PDB file of C-alpha atoms and ligand atoms in Angstrom:
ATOM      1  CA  UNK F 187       9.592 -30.369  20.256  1.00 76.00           C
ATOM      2  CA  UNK F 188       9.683 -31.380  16.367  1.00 87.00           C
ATOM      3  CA  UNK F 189      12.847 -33.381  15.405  1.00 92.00           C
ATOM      4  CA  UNK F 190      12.433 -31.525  11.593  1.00 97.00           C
ATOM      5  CA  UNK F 191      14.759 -33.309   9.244  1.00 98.00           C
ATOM      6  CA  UNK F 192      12.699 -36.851   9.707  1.00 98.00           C
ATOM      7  CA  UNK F 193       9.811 -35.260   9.880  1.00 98.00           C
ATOM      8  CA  UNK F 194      10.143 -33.547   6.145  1.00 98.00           C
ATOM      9  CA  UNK F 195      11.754 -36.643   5.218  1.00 98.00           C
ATOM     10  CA  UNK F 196       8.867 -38.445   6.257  1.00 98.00           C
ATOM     11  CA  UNK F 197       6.187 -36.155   4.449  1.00 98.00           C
ATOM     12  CA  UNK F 198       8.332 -35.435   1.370  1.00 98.00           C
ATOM     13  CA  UNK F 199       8.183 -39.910   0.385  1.00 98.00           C
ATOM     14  CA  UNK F 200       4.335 -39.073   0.910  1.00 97.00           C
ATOM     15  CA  UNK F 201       4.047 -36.107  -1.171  1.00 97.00           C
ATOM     16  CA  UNK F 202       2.935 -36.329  -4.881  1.00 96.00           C
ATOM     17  CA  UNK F 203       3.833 -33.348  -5.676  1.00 96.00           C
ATOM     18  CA  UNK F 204       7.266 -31.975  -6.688  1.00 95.00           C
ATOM     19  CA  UNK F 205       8.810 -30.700  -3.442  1.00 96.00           C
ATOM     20  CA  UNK F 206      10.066 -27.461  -4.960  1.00 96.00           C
ATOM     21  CA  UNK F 207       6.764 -26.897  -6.710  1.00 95.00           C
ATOM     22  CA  UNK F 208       3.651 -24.499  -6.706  1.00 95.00           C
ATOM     23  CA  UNK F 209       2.251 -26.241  -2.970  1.00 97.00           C
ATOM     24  CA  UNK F 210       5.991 -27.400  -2.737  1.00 97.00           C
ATOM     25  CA  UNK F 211       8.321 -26.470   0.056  1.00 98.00           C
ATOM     26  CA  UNK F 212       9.000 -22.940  -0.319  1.00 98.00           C
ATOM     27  CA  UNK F 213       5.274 -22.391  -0.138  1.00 98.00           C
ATOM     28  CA  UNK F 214       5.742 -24.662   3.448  1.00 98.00           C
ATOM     29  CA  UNK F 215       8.597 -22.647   4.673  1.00 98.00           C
ATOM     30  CA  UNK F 216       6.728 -19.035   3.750  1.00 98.00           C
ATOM     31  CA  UNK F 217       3.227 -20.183   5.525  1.00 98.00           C
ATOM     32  CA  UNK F 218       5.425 -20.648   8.606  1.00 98.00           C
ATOM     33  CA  UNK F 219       6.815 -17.923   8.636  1.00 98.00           C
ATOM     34  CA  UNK F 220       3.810 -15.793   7.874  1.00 98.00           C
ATOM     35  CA  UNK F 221       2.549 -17.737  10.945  1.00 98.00           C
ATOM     36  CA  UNK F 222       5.070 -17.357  13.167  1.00 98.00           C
ATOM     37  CA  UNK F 223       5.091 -13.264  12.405  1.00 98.00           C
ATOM     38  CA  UNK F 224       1.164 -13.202  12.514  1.00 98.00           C
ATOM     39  CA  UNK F 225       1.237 -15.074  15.751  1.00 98.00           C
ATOM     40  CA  UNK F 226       3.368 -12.457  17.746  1.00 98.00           C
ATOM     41  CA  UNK F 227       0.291 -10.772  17.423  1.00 97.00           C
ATOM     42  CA  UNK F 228      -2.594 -13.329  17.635  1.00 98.00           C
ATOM     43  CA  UNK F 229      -1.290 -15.489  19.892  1.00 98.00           C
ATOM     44  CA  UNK F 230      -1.673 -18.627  17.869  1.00 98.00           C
ATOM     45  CA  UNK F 231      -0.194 -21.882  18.836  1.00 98.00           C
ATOM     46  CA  UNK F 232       2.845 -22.118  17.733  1.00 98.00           C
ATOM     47  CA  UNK F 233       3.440 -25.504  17.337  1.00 98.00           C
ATOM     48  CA  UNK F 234       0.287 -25.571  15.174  1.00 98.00           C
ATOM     49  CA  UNK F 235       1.298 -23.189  12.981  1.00 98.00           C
ATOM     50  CA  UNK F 236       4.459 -24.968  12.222  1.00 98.00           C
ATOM     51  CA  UNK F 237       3.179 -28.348  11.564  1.00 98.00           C
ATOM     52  CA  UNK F 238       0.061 -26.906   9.285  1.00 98.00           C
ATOM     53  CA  UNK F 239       2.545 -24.944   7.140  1.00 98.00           C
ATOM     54  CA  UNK F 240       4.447 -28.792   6.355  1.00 98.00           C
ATOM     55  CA  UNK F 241       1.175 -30.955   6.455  1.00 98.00           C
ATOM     56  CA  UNK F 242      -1.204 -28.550   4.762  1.00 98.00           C
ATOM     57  CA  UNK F 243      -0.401 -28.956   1.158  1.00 98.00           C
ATOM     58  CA  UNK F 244       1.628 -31.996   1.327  1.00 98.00           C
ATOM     59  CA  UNK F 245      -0.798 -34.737  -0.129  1.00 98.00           C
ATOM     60  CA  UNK F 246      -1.946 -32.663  -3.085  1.00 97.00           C
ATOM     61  CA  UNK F 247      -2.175 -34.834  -6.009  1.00 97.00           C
ATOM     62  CA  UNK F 248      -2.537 -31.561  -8.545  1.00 96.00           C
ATOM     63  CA  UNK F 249      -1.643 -28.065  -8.237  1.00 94.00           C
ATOM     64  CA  UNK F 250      -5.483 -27.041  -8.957  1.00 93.00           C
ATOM     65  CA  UNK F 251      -8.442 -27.527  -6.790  1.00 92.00           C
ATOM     66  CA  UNK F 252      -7.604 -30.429  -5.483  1.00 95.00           C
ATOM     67  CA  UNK F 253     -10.869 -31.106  -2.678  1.00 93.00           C
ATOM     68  CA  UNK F 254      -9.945 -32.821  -0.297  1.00 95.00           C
ATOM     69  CA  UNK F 255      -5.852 -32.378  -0.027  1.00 97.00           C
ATOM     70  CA  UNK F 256      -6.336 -30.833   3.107  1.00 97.00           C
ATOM     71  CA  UNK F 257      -8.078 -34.011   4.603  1.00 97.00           C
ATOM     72  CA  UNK F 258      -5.438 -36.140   3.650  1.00 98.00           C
ATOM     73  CA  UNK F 259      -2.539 -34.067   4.661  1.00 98.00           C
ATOM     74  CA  UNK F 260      -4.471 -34.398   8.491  1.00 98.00           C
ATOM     75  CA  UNK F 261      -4.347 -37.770   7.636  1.00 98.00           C
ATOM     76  CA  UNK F 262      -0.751 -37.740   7.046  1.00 98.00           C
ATOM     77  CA  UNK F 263       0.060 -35.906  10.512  1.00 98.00           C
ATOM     78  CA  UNK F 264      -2.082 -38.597  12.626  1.00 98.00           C
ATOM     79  CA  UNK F 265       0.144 -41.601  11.071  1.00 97.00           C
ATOM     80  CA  UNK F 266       3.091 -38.974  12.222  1.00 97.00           C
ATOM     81  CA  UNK F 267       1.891 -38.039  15.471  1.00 97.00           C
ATOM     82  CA  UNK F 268       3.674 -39.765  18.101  1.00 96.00           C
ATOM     83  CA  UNK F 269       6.463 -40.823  15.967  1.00 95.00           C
ATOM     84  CA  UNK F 270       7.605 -37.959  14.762  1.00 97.00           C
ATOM     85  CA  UNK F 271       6.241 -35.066  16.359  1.00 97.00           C
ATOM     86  CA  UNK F 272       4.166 -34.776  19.959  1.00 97.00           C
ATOM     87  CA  UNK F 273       1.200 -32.501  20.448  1.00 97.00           C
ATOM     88  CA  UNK F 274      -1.101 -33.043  22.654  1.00 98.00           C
ATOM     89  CA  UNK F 275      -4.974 -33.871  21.980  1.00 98.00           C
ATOM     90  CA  UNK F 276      -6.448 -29.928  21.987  1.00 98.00           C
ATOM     91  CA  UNK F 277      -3.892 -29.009  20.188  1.00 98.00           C
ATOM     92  CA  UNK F 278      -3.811 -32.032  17.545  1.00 98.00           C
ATOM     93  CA  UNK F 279      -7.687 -31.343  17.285  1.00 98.00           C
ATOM     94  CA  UNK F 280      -6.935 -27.892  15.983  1.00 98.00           C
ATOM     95  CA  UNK F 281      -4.123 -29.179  13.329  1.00 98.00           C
ATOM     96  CA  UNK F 282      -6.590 -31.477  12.219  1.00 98.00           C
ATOM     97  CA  UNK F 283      -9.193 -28.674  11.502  1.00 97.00           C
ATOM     98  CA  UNK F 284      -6.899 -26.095  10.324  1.00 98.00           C
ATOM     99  CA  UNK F 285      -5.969 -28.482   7.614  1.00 97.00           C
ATOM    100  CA  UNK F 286      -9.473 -29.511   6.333  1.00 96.00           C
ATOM    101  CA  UNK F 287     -11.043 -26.191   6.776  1.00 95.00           C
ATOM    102  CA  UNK F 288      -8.064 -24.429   4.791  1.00 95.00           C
ATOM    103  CA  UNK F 289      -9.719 -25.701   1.630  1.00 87.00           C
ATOM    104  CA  UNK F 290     -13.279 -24.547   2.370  1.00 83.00           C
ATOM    105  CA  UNK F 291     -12.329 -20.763   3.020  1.00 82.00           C
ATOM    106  CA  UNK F 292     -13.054 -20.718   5.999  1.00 87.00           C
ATOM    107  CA  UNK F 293     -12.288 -17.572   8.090  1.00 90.00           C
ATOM    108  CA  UNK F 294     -13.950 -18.499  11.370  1.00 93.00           C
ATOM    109  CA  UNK F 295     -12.591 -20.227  14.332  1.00 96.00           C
ATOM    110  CA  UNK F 296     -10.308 -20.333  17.100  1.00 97.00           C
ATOM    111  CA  UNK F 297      -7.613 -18.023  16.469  1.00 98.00           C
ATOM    112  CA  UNK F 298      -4.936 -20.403  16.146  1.00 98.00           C
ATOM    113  CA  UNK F 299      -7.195 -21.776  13.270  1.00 98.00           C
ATOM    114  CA  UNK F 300      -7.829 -18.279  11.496  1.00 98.00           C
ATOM    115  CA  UNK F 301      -3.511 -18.015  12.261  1.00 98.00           C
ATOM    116  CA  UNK F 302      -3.110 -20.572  10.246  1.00 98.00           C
ATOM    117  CA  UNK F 303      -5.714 -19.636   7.173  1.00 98.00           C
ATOM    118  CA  UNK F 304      -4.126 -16.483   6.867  1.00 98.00           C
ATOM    119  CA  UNK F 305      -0.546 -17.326   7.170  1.00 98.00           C
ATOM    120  CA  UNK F 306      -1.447 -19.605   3.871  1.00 98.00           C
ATOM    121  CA  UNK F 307      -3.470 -16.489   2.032  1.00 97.00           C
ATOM    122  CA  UNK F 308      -0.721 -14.181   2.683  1.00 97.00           C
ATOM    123  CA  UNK F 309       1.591 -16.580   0.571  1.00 98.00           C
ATOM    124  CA  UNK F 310      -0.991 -15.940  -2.534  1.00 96.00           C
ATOM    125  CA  UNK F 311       1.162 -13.478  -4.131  1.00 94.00           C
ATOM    126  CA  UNK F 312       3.677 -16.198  -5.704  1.00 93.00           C
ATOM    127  CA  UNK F 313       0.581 -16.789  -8.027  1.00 92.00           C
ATOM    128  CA  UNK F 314       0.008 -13.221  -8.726  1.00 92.00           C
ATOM    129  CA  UNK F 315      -3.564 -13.163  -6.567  1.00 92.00           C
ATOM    130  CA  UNK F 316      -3.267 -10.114  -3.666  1.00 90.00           C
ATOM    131  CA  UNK F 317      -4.770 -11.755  -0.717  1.00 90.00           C
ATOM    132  CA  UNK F 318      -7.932  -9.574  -0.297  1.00 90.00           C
ATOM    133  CA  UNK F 319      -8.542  -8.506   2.850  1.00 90.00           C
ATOM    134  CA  UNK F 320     -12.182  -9.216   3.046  1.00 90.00           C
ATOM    135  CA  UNK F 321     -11.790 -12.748   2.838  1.00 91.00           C
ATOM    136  CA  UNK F 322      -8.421 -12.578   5.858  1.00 95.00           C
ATOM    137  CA  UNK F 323      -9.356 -13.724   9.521  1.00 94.00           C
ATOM    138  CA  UNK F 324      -7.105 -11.698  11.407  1.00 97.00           C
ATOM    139  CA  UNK F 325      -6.266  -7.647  11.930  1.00 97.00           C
ATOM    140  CA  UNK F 326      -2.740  -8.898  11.746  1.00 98.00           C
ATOM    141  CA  UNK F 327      -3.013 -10.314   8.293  1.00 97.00           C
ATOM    142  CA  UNK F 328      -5.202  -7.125   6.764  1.00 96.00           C
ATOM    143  CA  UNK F 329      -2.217  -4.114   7.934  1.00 96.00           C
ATOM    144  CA  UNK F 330      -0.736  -3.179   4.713  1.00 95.00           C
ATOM    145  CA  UNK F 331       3.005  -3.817   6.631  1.00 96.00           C
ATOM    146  CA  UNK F 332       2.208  -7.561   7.309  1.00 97.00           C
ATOM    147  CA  UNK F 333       0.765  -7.849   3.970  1.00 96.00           C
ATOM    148  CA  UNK F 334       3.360  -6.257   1.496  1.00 95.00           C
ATOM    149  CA  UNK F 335       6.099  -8.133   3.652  1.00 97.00           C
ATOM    150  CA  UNK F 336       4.249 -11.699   2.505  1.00 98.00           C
ATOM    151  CA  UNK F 337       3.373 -10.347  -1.225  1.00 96.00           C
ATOM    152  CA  UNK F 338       6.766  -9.593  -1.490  1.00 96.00           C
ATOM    153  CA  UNK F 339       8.501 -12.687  -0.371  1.00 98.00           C
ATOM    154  CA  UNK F 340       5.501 -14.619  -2.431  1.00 97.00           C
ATOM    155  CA  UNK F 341       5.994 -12.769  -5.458  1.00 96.00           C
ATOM    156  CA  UNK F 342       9.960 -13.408  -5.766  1.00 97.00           C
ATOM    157  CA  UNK F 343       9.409 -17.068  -4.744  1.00 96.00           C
ATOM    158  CA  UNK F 344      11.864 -16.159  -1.781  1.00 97.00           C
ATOM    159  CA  UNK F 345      13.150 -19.388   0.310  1.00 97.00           C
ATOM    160  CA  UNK F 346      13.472 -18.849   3.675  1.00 98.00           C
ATOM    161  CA  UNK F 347      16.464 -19.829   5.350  1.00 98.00           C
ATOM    162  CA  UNK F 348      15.200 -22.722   7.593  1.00 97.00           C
ATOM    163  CA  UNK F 349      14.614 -24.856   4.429  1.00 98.00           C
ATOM    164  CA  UNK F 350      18.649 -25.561   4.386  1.00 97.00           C
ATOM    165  CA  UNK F 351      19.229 -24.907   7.971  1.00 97.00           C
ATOM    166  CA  UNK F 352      15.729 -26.559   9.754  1.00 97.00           C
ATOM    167  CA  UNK F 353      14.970 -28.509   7.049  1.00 98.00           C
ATOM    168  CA  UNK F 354      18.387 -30.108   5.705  1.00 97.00           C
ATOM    169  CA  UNK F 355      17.230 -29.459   2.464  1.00 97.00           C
ATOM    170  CA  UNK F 356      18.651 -27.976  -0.535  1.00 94.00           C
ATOM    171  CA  UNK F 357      17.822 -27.481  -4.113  1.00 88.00           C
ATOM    172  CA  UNK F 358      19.808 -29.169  -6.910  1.00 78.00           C
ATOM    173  CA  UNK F 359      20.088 -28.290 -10.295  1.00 74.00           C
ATOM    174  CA  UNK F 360      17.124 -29.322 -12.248  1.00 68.00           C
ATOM    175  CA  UNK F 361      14.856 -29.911  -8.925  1.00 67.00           C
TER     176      UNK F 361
HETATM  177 FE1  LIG J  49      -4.143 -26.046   0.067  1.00 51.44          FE
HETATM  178 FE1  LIG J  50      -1.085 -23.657   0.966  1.00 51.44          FE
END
């Protein structure tokens, strides 16, 4: 169970970054739901999947390269772990990993890992990069349904529902 609204409360007073940005979280709410779709079909954790798509980006200090951002936003989770979300130890292990490795380009792994990788590639198009196949982990993410539903939703900078509803936030004029 993951009490949301504290939780992205919690991560947004640790995030650089503007929340509505590039990495911001639109880009969040899109990785989860690539994840969430891809995982219907993979069989990826769940739970995972959600709680990469907020802590994967999060501690980004530029919207660039950035090594390392995906170490810190593990970081970020362990300080959060037991106060605002529960997951137990396998399961935490595998957060942990998804968000380090997703800066490496990584596209082996358990398949809760290569969930997660992909769910973030297919959320390339909102800089105008097509994910390329080649370098996607799962079947899921490479059928040309899966992946023209994501470039789409990328490309018009689409935010999904769950930000206001989930998330309890909203977007103010000027943000
Ligand atoms: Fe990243
Ligand atoms: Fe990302």
């Amino acid at each position: 169970m993951i009490e949301w609204r504290p939780l992205i409360a919690a991560i947004l007073r640790e995030s650089p970054r503007p929340a509505w940005g590039l990495h911001g979280v639109p880009h969040w709410a899109r990785v989860l739901e690539n994840g969430l779709r891809l995982a219907s079909e993979t069989g990826a954790d769940v739970r995972v999947i959600g709680l990469f798509a907020v802590f994967h980006d999060c501690r980004r200090v530029n919207d660039d390269r950035d090594p390392g951002h995906g170490a810190r936003g593990a970081e970020l989770a362990g300080s959060c772990r037991g106060r605002l979300f529960a997951l137990p130890d396998p399961e935490f292990a595998l957060l942990t990993e998804a968000c380090i490795g997703h800066t490496d380009g990584r596209t082996e792994g358990d398949v809760t890992l290569r969930t997660c990788w992909d769910a973030d590639r297919l959320d390339l198009g909102r800089v105008g990069i097509r994910p390329d196949p080649r370098r996607l982990c799962t079947e899921a993410a490479k059928r040309p349904d899966i992946l023209g539903w994501a470039e789409g939703r990328a490309a018009a900078g689409f935010i999904p529902e769950r930000v206001r509803r989930d998330w309890g936030l909203e977007r103010g004029p000027g943000a």
